mmCIF file of C-alpha atoms and ligand atoms in Angstrom:
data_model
loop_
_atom_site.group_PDB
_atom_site.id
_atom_site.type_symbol
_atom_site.label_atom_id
_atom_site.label_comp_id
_atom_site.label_asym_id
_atom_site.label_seq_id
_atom_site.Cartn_x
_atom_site.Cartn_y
_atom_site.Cartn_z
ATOM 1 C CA UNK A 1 69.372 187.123 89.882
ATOM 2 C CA UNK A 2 66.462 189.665 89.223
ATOM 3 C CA UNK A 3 65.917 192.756 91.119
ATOM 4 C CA UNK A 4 63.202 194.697 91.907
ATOM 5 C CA UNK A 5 63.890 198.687 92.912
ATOM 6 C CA UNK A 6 61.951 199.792 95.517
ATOM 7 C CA UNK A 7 61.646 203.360 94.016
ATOM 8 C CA UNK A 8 57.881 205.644 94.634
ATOM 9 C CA UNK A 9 59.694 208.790 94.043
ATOM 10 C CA UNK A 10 57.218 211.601 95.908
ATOM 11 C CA UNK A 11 55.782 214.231 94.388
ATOM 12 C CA UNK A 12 54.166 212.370 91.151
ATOM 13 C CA UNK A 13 53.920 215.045 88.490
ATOM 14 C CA UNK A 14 56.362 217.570 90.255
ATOM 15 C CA UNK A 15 59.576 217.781 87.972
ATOM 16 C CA UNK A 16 61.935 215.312 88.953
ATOM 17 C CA UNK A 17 64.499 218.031 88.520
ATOM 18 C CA UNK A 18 63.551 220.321 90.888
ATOM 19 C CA UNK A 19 66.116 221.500 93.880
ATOM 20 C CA UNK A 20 63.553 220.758 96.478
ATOM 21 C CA UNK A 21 62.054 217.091 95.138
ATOM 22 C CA UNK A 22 62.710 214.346 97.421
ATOM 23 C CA UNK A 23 65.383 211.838 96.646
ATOM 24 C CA UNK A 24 64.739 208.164 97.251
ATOM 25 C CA UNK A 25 66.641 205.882 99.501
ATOM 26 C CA UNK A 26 66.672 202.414 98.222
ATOM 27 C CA UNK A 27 65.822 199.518 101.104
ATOM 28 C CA UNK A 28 65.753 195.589 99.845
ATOM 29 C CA UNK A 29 66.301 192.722 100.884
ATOM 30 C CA UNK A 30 66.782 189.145 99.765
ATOM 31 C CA UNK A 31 63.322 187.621 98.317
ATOM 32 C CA UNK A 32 64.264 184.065 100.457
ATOM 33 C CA UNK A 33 64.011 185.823 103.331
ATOM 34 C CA UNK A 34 61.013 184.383 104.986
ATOM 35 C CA UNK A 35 61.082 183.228 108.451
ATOM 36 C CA UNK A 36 63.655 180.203 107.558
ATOM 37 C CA UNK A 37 66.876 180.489 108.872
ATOM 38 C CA UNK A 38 68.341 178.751 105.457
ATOM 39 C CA UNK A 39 67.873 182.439 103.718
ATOM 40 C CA UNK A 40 70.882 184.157 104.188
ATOM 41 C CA UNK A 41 71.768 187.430 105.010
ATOM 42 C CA UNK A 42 74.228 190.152 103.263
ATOM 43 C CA UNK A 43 77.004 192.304 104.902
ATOM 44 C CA UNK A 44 77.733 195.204 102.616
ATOM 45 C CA UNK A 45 81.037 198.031 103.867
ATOM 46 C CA UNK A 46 81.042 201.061 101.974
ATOM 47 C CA UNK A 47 84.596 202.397 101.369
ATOM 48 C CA UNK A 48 83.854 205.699 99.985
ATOM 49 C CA UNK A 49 87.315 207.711 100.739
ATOM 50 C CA UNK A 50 89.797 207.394 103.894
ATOM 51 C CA UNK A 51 91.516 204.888 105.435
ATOM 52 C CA UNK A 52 91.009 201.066 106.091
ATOM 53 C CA UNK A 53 89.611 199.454 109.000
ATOM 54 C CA UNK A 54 91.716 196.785 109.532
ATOM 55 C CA UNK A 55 90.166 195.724 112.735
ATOM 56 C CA UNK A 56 86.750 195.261 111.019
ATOM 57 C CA UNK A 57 88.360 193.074 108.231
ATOM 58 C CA UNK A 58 90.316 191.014 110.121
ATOM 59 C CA UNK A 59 87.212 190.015 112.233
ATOM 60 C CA UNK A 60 85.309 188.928 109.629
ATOM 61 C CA UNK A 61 88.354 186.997 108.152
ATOM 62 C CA UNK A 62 88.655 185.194 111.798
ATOM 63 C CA UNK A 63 84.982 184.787 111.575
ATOM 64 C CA UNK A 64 84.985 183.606 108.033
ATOM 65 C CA UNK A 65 82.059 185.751 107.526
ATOM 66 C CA UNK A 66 81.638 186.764 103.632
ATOM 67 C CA UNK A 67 81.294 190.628 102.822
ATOM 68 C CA UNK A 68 80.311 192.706 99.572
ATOM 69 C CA UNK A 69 82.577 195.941 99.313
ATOM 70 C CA UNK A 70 81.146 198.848 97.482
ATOM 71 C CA UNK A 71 84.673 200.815 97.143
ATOM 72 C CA UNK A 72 84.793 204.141 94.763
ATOM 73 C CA UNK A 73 87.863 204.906 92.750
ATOM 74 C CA UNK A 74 89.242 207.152 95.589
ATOM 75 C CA UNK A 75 89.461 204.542 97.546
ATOM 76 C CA UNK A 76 90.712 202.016 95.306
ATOM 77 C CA UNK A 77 93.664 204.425 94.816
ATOM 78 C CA UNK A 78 94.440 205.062 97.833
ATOM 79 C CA UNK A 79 94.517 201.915 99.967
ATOM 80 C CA UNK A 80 96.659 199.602 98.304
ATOM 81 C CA UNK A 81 97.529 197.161 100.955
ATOM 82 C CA UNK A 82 93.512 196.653 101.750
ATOM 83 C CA UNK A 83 92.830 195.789 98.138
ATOM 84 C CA UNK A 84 95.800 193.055 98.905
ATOM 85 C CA UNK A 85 94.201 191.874 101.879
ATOM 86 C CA UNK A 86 90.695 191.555 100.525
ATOM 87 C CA UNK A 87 91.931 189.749 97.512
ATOM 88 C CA UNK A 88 93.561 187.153 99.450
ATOM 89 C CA UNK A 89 90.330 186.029 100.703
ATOM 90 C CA UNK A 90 88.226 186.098 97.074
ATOM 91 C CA UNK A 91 86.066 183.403 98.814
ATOM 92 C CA UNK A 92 85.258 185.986 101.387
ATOM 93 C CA UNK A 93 84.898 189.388 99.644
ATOM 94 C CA UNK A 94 84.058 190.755 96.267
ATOM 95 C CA UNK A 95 84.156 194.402 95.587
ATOM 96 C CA UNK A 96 81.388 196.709 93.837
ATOM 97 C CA UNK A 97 80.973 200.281 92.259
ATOM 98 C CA UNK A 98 80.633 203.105 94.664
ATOM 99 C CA UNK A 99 81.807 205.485 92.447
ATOM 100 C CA UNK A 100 85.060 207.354 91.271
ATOM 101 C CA UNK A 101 85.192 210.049 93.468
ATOM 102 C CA UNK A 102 82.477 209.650 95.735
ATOM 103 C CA UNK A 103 79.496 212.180 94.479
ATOM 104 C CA UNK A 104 75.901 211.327 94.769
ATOM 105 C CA UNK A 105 74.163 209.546 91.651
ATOM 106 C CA UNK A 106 71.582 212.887 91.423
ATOM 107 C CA UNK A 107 71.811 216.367 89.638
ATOM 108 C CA UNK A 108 72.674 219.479 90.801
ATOM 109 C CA UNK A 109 72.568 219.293 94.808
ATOM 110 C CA UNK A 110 74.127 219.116 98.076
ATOM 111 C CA UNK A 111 73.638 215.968 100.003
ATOM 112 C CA UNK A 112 75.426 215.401 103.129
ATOM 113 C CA UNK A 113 77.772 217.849 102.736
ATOM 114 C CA UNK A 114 78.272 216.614 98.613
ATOM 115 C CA UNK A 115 78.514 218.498 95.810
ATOM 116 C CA UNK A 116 76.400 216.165 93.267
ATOM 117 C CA UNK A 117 77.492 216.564 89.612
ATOM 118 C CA UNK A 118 75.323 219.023 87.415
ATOM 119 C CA UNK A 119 74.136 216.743 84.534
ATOM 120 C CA UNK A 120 73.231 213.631 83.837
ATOM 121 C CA UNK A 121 76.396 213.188 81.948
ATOM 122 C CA UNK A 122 78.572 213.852 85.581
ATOM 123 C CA UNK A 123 76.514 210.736 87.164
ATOM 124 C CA UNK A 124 77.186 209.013 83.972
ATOM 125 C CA UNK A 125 80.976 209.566 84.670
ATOM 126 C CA UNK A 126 81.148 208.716 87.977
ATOM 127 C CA UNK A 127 79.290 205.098 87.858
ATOM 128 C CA UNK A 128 81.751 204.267 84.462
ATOM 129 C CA UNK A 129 85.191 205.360 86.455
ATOM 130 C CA UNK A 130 84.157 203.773 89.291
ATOM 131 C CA UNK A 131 82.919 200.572 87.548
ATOM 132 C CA UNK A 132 86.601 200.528 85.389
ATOM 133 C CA UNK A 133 88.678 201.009 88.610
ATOM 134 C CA UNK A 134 86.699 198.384 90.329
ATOM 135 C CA UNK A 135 87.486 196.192 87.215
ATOM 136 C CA UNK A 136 91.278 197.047 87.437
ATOM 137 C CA UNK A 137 91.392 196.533 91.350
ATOM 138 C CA UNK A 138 89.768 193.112 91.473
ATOM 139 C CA UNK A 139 89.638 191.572 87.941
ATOM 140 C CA UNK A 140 86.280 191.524 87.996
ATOM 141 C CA UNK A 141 83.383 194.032 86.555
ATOM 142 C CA UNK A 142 80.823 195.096 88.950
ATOM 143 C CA UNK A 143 77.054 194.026 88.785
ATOM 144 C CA UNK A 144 76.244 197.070 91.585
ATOM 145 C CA UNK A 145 75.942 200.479 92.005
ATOM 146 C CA UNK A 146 75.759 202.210 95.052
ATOM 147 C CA UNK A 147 75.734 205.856 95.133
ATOM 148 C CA UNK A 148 77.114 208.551 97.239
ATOM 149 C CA UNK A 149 74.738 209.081 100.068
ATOM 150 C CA UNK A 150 72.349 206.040 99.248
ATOM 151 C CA UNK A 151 70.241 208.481 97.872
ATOM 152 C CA UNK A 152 68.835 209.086 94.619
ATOM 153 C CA UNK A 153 66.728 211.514 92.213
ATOM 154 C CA UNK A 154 64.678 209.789 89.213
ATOM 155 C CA UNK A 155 67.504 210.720 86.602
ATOM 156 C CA UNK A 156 70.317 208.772 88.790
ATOM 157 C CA UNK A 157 68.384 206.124 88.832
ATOM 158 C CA UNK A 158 67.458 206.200 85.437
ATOM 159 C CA UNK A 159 71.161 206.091 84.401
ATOM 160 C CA UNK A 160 72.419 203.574 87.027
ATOM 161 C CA UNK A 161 69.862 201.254 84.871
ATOM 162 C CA UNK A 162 70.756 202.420 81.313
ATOM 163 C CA UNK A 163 74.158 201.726 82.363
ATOM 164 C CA UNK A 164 73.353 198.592 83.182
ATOM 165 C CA UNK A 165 73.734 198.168 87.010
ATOM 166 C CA UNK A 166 71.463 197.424 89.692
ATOM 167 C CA UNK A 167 70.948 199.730 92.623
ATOM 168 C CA UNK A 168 72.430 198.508 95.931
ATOM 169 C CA UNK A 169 70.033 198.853 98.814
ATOM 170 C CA UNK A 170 70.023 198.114 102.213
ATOM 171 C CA UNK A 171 67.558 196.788 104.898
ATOM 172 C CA UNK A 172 69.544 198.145 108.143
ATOM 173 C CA UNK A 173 71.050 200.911 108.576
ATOM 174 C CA UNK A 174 74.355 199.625 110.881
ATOM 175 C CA UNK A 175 76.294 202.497 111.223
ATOM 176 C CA UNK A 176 75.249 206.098 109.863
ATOM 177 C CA UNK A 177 78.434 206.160 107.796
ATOM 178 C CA UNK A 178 80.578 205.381 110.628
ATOM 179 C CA UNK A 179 79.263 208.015 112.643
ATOM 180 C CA UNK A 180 77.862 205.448 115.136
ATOM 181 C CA UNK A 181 79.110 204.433 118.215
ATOM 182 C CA UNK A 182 79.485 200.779 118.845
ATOM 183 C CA UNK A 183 76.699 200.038 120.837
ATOM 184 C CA UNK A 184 74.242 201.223 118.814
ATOM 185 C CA UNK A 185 76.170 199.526 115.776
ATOM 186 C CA UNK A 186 75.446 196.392 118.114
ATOM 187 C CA UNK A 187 72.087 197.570 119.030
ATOM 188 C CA UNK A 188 71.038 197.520 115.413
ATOM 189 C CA UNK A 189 72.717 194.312 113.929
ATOM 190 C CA UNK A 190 70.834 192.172 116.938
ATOM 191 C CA UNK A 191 68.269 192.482 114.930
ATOM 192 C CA UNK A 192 69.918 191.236 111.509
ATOM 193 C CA UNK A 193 68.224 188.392 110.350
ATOM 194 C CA UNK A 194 67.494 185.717 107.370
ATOM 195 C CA UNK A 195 67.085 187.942 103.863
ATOM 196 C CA UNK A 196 68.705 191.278 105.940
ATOM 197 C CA UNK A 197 71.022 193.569 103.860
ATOM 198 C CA UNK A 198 72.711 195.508 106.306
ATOM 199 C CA UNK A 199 74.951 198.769 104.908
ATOM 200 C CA UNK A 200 77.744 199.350 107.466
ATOM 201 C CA UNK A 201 81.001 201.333 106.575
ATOM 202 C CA UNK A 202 84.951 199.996 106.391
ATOM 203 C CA UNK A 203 86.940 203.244 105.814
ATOM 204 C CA UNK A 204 87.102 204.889 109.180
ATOM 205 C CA UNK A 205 89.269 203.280 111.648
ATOM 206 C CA UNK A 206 88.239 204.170 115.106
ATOM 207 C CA UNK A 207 84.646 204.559 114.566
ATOM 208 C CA UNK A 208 82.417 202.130 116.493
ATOM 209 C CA UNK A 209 81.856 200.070 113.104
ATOM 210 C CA UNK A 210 84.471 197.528 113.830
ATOM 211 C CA UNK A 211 84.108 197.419 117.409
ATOM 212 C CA UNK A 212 79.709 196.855 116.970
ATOM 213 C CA UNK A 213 80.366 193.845 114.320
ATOM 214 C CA UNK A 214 82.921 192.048 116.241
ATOM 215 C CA UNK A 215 80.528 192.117 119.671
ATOM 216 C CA UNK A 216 77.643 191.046 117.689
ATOM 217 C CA UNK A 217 78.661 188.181 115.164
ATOM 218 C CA UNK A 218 79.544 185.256 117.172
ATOM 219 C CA UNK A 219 76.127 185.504 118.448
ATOM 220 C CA UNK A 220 74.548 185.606 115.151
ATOM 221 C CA UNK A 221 76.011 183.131 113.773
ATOM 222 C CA UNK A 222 75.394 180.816 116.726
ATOM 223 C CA UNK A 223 72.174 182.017 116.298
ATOM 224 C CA UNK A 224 72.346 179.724 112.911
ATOM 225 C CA UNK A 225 72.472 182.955 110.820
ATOM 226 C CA UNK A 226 74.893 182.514 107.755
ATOM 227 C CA UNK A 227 76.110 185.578 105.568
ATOM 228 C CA UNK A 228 76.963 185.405 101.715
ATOM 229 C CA UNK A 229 78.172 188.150 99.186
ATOM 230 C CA UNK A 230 75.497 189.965 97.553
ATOM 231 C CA UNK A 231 76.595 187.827 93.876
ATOM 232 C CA UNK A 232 75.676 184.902 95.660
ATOM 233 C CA UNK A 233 72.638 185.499 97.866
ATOM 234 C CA UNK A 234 69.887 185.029 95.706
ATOM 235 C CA UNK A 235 66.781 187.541 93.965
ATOM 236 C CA UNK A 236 66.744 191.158 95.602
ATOM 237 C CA UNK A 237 63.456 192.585 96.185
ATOM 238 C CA UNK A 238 62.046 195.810 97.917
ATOM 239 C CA UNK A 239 61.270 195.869 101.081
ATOM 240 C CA UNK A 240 57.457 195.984 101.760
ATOM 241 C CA UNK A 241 57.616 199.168 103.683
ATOM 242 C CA UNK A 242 57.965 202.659 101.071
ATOM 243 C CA UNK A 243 61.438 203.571 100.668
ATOM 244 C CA UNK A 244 61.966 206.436 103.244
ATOM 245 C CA UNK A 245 62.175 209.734 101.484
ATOM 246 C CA UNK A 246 64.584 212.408 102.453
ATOM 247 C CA UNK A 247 64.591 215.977 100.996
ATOM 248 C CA UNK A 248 68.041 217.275 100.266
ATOM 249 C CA UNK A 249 69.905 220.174 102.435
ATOM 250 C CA UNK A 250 69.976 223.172 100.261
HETATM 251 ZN ZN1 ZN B 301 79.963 206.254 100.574
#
C-alpha cells in the first residue's frame, strides 16, 4: 500500500514555526473508491484517554463489521479488559499509534485544549512510546500515526515520515471527538460510502458515538457497503478537495 498525504500547508514562505501558522488536517480516502460498491470503506475509533465504549464494540462484533483502532499509550494502560476484548476478534480489529500520552504531533501550541510538546524531539517521543505500547498491547507494530487533534504543523509531519509511519486521515468527520449527539453521528455516516474513511471515537461511553453507529449500519451494509481495516483496504490517497486548514487557539 502507497499513500499519498494530502498536505498544502498555508502560508508558503511563512515559517512553519510560527505560533499563528495554520496546521493541516489530513482528509483521504481509499484510491478504489470510485462509484463501485466493491471498494470498501474504513471505520477508524480513536481511543485517546478514558474509558471504553463497550456498547459501540459489541455492535460492531454483532455486526461483524471490521474496525482500525488508533489507541495511545494512555489508553492502552488503562483499559485492560478492552484490549482483551478487541484481541479476541483479531479478524475484526487491529490497533494503531495514537500516541503515548495523547499530545498533538506539532511544536509548541495549544490545540483543543492540548499542550503540544516544545521540540521536535517531544513529537518524536510521543509517536515511538506510542508505537512500542501498541506493539506490546497487540503483538503487532503499527504502520499509522494519528496525532492528537488530527492536526498537524510541517515539522510533525515531517517526523511522523522520518519515523517511518503514514499519517492517518479521515474522509468524515462522525463524531467531533465524541462530542456529537447521535443523530447527527447518524446524520453523517448516511452518507458513508465506497473508499470513505470515517474517524469516529470509542473512549467515551455515553456519548452519541455508539448509539449513531448502531442506528446506521444495518442499513449500510444492506445497502451492499462492506468495511475492512485500514491494513487491508487498499492505496490511500488525498481527497480531491484541499485539506481544511485550521489555525490553532492561542
Ligand atoms: Zn485522540
Amino acid at each position: 500500500m502507497t499513500i499519498l498525504l494530502g498536505v498544502a500547508l498555508a502560508g508558503a514562505g511563512a515559517p512553519a514555526t510560527a505560533k499563528d501558522a495554520p496546521l493541516t488536517e489530513i482528509h483521504q480516502r481509499l484510491r478504489s473508491a470510485t462509484d463501485t460498491l466493491a471498494a470498501p470503506a474504513v471505520l477508524t475509533l480513536d481511543a485517546c484517554g478514558g474509558g471504553f465504549d463497550a456498547g459501540l464494540i459489541q455492535t460492531l462484533v454483532r455486526l461483524r463489521v471490521p474496525a482500525t483502532v488508533f489507541a495511545t499509550r494512555r489508553w492502552l494502560d488503562r483499559n485492560h479488559v478492552a484490549l482483551q476484548q478487541l484481541r479476541q476478534h483479531p479478524e475484526l480489529f487491529e490497533i494503531e499509534n495514537h500516541g503515548a500520552a495523547h499530545v498533538p504531533a506539532v511544536v509548541g501550541r495549544r490545540i483543543y485544549g492540548m499542550t503540544s510538546p516544545a521540540d521536535v524531539d517531544g513529537i518524536a517521543r510521543e509517536i515511538d512510546q506510542g508505537a512500542q505500547a501498541v506493539a506490546q498491547a497487540s503483538g503487532r507494530a503499527p504502520q499509522w500515526y494519528r496525532g492528537a487533534g488530527a492536526l498537524y504543523d510541517a515539522q510533525g509531519l515531517q517526523t511522523i515520515s522520518r519515523l517511518g509511519y503514514r499519517v492517518a486521515g479521515f474522509s468524515i468527520n462522525g463524531d467531533d471527538g465524541a462530542t456529537a449527539s447521535a443523530s447527527t453521528v447518524a446524520r453523517r455516516l448516511e452518507r458513508a460510502a465506497p473508499g470513505d474513511i470515517v474517524i469516529l471515537h470509542m473512549n467515551k461511553p455515553g456519548s452519541g458515538t455508539a448509539d449513531g453507529l448502531s442506528r446506521t449500519l444495518p442499513g449500510l451494509l444492506a445497502r451492499g457497503l462492506r468495511f475492512e481495516k485500514l491494513s487491508q483496504a487498499g492505496e490511500v490517497v488525498p481527497v480531491p478537495d484541499a485539506p481544511r486548514r485550521t489555525a490553532a487557539k492561542p
